[in-house]
Amino acid sequence: MNENSYPRDFVGYGRRPPEARWPGDANIAVQFVLNYEEGGESCILDGDPASECLLSEIVGAQPWAGQRNLNMESIYEYGARAGFWRLWRMFTSRGVTLTVYGVTLAMARNPEAVAAMKEAGWEIASHGLRWLEYKDVPEEVERQHIREVVRLHTELTGERPLGIYQGKPSANTLKLVLEEGGFLYSCDSYADELPYWVPGRTPDNPHLIIPYTLDANDMRFATSQGFNSGDQFFTYLKDTFDVLYAEGKEGSPKMMNVGLHCRLVGRPGRAAALARFIDYVTSHDKVWVPRRIDITRHWYEHHKPTEAR
């Protein structure tokens, strides 16, 4: 095998990662993401073959072919009706902004929530047209979905998305994102603790990847190997923060992603742990709490490859 043509990268930044130079000489960038998916999940009312089965209180749920799962539907409805507003109040009362991964159809079904996101100054990135698995979707269909994402997202929010996290991507997703041409960054990677560049449409136009997380993520409340209490969630987030903060203090600042879902951490017993963590983060000096677009602009300004400047 020719390693030069192998599409996976096991080296990355190696032993000498770049000096992030976060604003304010911060030791760490803590980036909160709120996944807004409720209303974009699988449902036969939207022409899907089966009900949703992922990331809910019904651990181990299976898709019901050709049937509605009303329990599952109401759990997702809770996220939009109650969980979102609890989290919105939590972040806005503390003056902490975040990035929303917005599923386009979900946002279309709750204009008031979209207005609140904009009012709060949150970035609304794209989480795809629907919260669906794309691995078996034909390339042309996914291409059409990405184009419709940009059109409808712009209509709903007043501006096109600059970042995208398909979430359940296909082998074609990155190619189609690059082909669309208007995205400044993608997030379908868990490969690093710093942003990194991949080849873009042309040699002088690289594309930025801002990795996401599946470990510092409330989705583990809804998996068989995960968090059983708010204390476990808080402890894991705190330990992650403490290690990365110490590394940054020693001269190697990194990025910490925190993944959130309205229907999961929006429940009161979990929201309490998240509030404690936000307060813990903001009690430290030399911490930057940006949106993903802020990280993007910083990386474009300070770390764009020389040949692409």
XYZ file of C-alpha atoms in Angstrom:
309
model
C 0.000 0.000 0.000
C 1.205 3.483 -0.861
C 1.001 5.375 2.421
C 1.088 8.685 0.561
C -2.311 7.902 -0.962
C -3.892 6.395 2.169
C -6.785 8.703 3.129
C -6.390 8.410 6.927
C -3.959 10.515 8.988
C -2.487 8.935 12.119
C 0.216 11.576 12.604
C -1.628 14.866 12.910
C 0.387 17.511 14.729
C 2.669 14.940 16.338
C 4.738 15.868 19.363
C 4.725 19.591 18.553
C 1.159 20.879 18.147
C 0.853 24.528 17.095
C 0.658 27.212 19.752
C -3.042 28.010 19.629
C -2.589 31.617 20.772
C -6.176 31.824 21.998
C -7.423 35.378 22.663
C -6.370 36.756 26.029
C -3.552 34.212 26.146
C -6.143 31.693 27.358
C -5.008 28.284 28.562
C -8.064 26.599 27.058
C -10.954 27.229 24.698
C -14.171 25.689 26.041
C -16.767 25.388 23.318
C -20.384 24.430 24.060
C -22.541 22.921 21.316
C -26.306 22.583 21.599
C -27.702 20.022 19.161
C -31.159 21.143 18.078
C -32.671 18.000 16.508
C -36.213 17.791 17.820
C -38.565 17.678 14.862
C -35.937 16.480 12.410
C -35.614 12.911 13.691
C -37.001 9.819 11.972
C -40.789 9.688 11.957
C -43.192 8.006 9.543
C -45.207 11.247 9.509
C -42.297 12.690 7.502
C -42.153 9.777 5.094
C -39.477 7.825 6.941
C -39.707 4.020 6.977
C -39.565 3.713 10.773
C -39.669 5.579 14.067
C -36.636 7.148 15.745
C -34.587 4.942 18.073
C -31.550 6.971 19.165
C -30.582 9.213 22.096
C -33.625 9.169 24.320
C -34.707 7.933 27.738
C -35.684 4.638 26.064
C -32.224 3.062 26.113
C -31.993 0.224 23.638
C -35.042 1.332 21.663
C -35.507 -0.212 18.239
C -37.001 1.430 15.143
C -40.630 0.480 14.559
C -41.041 -0.114 10.850
C -44.098 1.650 9.476
C -45.322 2.687 12.932
C -45.210 5.761 15.122
C -43.577 5.410 18.537
C -45.551 7.962 20.531
C -43.331 7.599 23.595
C -40.267 8.418 21.516
C -42.046 11.288 19.778
C -43.054 12.877 23.088
C -39.498 12.639 24.433
C -38.261 14.588 21.426
C -41.121 17.061 21.838
C -39.978 17.639 25.433
C -36.613 18.795 24.134
C -38.164 21.542 22.025
C -40.988 22.484 24.413
C -39.152 22.484 27.753
C -35.494 21.450 27.583
C -34.464 24.108 25.089
C -35.867 26.926 27.187
C -34.206 25.695 30.369
C -30.842 25.674 28.599
C -31.506 29.013 26.906
C -32.161 30.627 30.297
C -29.103 28.930 31.803
C -26.673 30.221 29.199
C -28.156 33.646 28.601
C -28.401 34.448 32.324
C -24.654 33.798 32.555
C -23.769 35.671 29.371
C -22.245 32.529 27.835
C -22.680 32.003 24.104
C -22.548 28.746 22.204
C -22.918 27.147 18.803
C -26.162 25.454 17.838
C -26.009 22.461 15.535
C -29.400 23.116 13.991
C -31.252 20.431 12.044
C -33.004 22.506 9.414
C -36.423 20.840 9.570
C -36.361 20.996 13.377
C -35.723 24.741 13.296
C -38.497 25.236 10.756
C -40.932 23.714 13.242
C -40.035 26.082 16.087
C -39.471 29.648 14.833
C -39.656 31.006 18.386
C -36.633 28.917 19.385
C -34.694 30.161 16.348
C -35.534 33.746 17.266
C -34.272 33.098 20.807
C -30.997 31.649 19.496
C -30.439 34.763 17.414
C -31.426 37.066 20.283
C -28.789 35.375 22.450
C -26.055 35.872 19.848
C -25.574 32.152 19.375
C -24.041 30.845 16.189
C -26.397 28.565 14.270
C -24.376 26.031 12.296
C -25.959 23.298 10.212
C -26.720 19.819 11.510
C -28.124 18.733 8.169
C -31.554 18.857 6.622
C -32.757 15.931 8.730
C -31.203 14.020 11.626
C -30.748 10.910 9.504
C -28.109 8.290 8.755
C -26.426 9.146 5.455
C -24.107 6.166 4.946
C -26.481 4.487 2.476
C -27.998 7.640 0.963
C -27.181 8.080 -2.746
C -24.640 10.811 -3.420
C -27.042 12.887 -5.504
C -29.692 12.799 -2.768
C -27.207 13.973 -0.134
C -26.030 16.682 -2.543
C -29.608 17.907 -2.889
C -30.061 17.821 0.887
C -26.969 19.974 1.447
C -28.165 22.502 -1.112
C -31.586 22.591 0.517
C -29.925 22.999 3.925
C -28.260 26.198 2.772
C -31.422 27.549 1.143
C -33.807 26.819 4.011
C -31.331 27.653 6.793
C -30.805 31.063 5.177
C -34.548 31.576 4.938
C -35.095 30.619 8.590
C -32.200 32.496 10.198
C -31.430 35.333 7.790
C -27.938 34.077 6.960
C -26.392 30.974 5.487
C -24.623 28.452 7.765
C -20.850 28.749 7.798
C -20.244 25.464 9.611
C -21.721 22.005 9.202
C -21.925 18.838 11.277
C -23.816 16.168 9.390
C -23.472 13.943 12.457
C -24.074 10.675 10.677
C -22.096 11.370 7.504
C -21.451 9.324 4.415
C -18.154 8.799 2.630
C -19.315 11.586 0.288
C -20.207 14.227 2.882
C -16.950 16.189 3.001
C -16.633 16.158 -0.787
C -20.182 17.514 -1.119
C -19.578 20.185 1.532
C -16.494 21.356 -0.356
C -18.427 21.274 -3.612
C -21.130 23.544 -2.167
C -18.390 26.054 -1.569
C -19.754 28.320 1.163
C -18.858 26.487 4.379
C -15.850 27.777 6.319
C -15.562 24.696 8.515
C -16.811 21.144 9.081
C -17.123 19.166 12.309
C -17.549 15.509 11.279
C -14.351 14.447 13.029
C -13.271 13.425 16.525
C -9.597 13.176 15.601
C -7.912 15.969 17.558
C -8.107 18.606 20.284
C -7.215 21.423 17.901
C -8.630 22.488 14.541
C -6.754 21.234 11.489
C -6.711 21.781 7.737
C -7.595 19.340 4.968
C -7.297 19.865 1.212
C -10.029 22.057 -0.198
C -11.372 22.541 -3.691
C -8.079 24.099 -4.768
C -4.520 23.932 -3.339
C -4.724 27.537 -2.135
C -8.124 27.064 -0.480
C -7.803 24.500 2.345
C -10.825 23.531 4.418
C -10.898 23.740 8.219
C -11.983 20.838 10.391
C -13.004 21.668 13.949
C -13.253 18.293 15.704
C -16.252 17.515 17.880
C -16.663 15.128 20.838
C -18.655 12.054 21.762
C -17.175 11.652 25.244
C -17.732 15.058 26.891
C -21.259 14.766 25.643
C -24.623 14.334 27.358
C -25.454 11.596 24.823
C -23.854 9.257 27.353
C -26.956 9.633 29.505
C -28.696 7.674 26.746
C -26.199 4.868 26.146
C -25.574 1.600 27.951
C -22.041 2.683 28.857
C -22.479 6.214 30.060
C -23.513 8.652 32.765
C -26.118 7.588 35.311
C -26.234 10.812 37.294
C -25.504 14.487 36.994
C -22.534 14.059 39.336
C -20.874 11.646 36.899
C -21.405 14.092 34.042
C -20.008 17.007 36.048
C -16.984 15.002 37.243
C -16.112 13.895 33.730
C -16.395 17.424 32.351
C -14.401 18.859 35.267
C -11.619 16.298 34.896
C -11.422 16.979 31.171
C -11.253 20.720 31.783
C -8.646 20.399 34.546
C -6.269 18.283 32.439
C -6.534 20.545 29.396
C -6.280 23.718 31.500
C -3.086 22.409 33.109
C -1.636 21.509 29.710
C -2.454 24.981 28.464
C -0.792 26.533 31.482
C 2.317 24.544 30.621
C 2.321 25.978 27.091
C 0.104 23.694 25.004
C -3.419 25.200 24.901
C -6.155 22.996 23.497
C -9.869 23.079 22.773
C -12.531 21.362 24.893
C -15.829 20.545 23.199
C -18.992 19.947 25.236
C -21.900 18.342 23.387
C -25.466 18.972 24.609
C -28.998 17.963 23.573
C -32.216 19.696 24.580
C -34.059 16.454 25.407
C -31.167 15.031 27.461
C -29.330 17.632 29.552
C -32.451 19.794 29.397
C -33.967 17.554 32.090
C -33.748 19.222 35.522
C -31.597 16.595 37.242
C -28.986 16.847 34.517
C -29.238 20.583 33.919
C -28.097 21.177 37.501
C -24.778 19.466 36.737
C -24.302 21.473 33.556
C -24.948 24.720 35.448
C -22.277 23.750 37.990
C -19.808 23.078 35.197
C -20.469 26.384 33.428
C -19.920 28.188 36.726
C -16.735 26.180 37.312
C -15.367 27.114 33.880
C -16.183 30.792 34.217
C -14.610 30.954 37.687
C -11.175 30.461 36.100
C -8.927 33.075 34.550
C -7.429 32.556 31.114
C -10.429 30.704 29.720
C -11.951 31.526 26.349
C -15.569 30.402 25.780
C -16.118 30.958 22.050
C -18.574 29.881 19.420
C -17.199 27.607 16.727
C -17.249 30.432 14.203
C -15.015 32.416 16.583
C -12.519 29.538 16.657
C -12.738 29.366 12.875
C -11.939 33.037 12.409
C -9.072 32.791 14.895
C -7.589 29.784 13.084
C -7.958 31.420 9.681
C -6.154 34.512 10.972
C -3.350 32.860 12.937
C -2.907 29.341 11.575
C -3.829 29.226 7.921
C -1.100 27.354 5.983
C 1.458 29.813 4.635
C 1.011 28.737 1.046
C -2.750 29.365 1.325
C -2.603 32.821 2.877
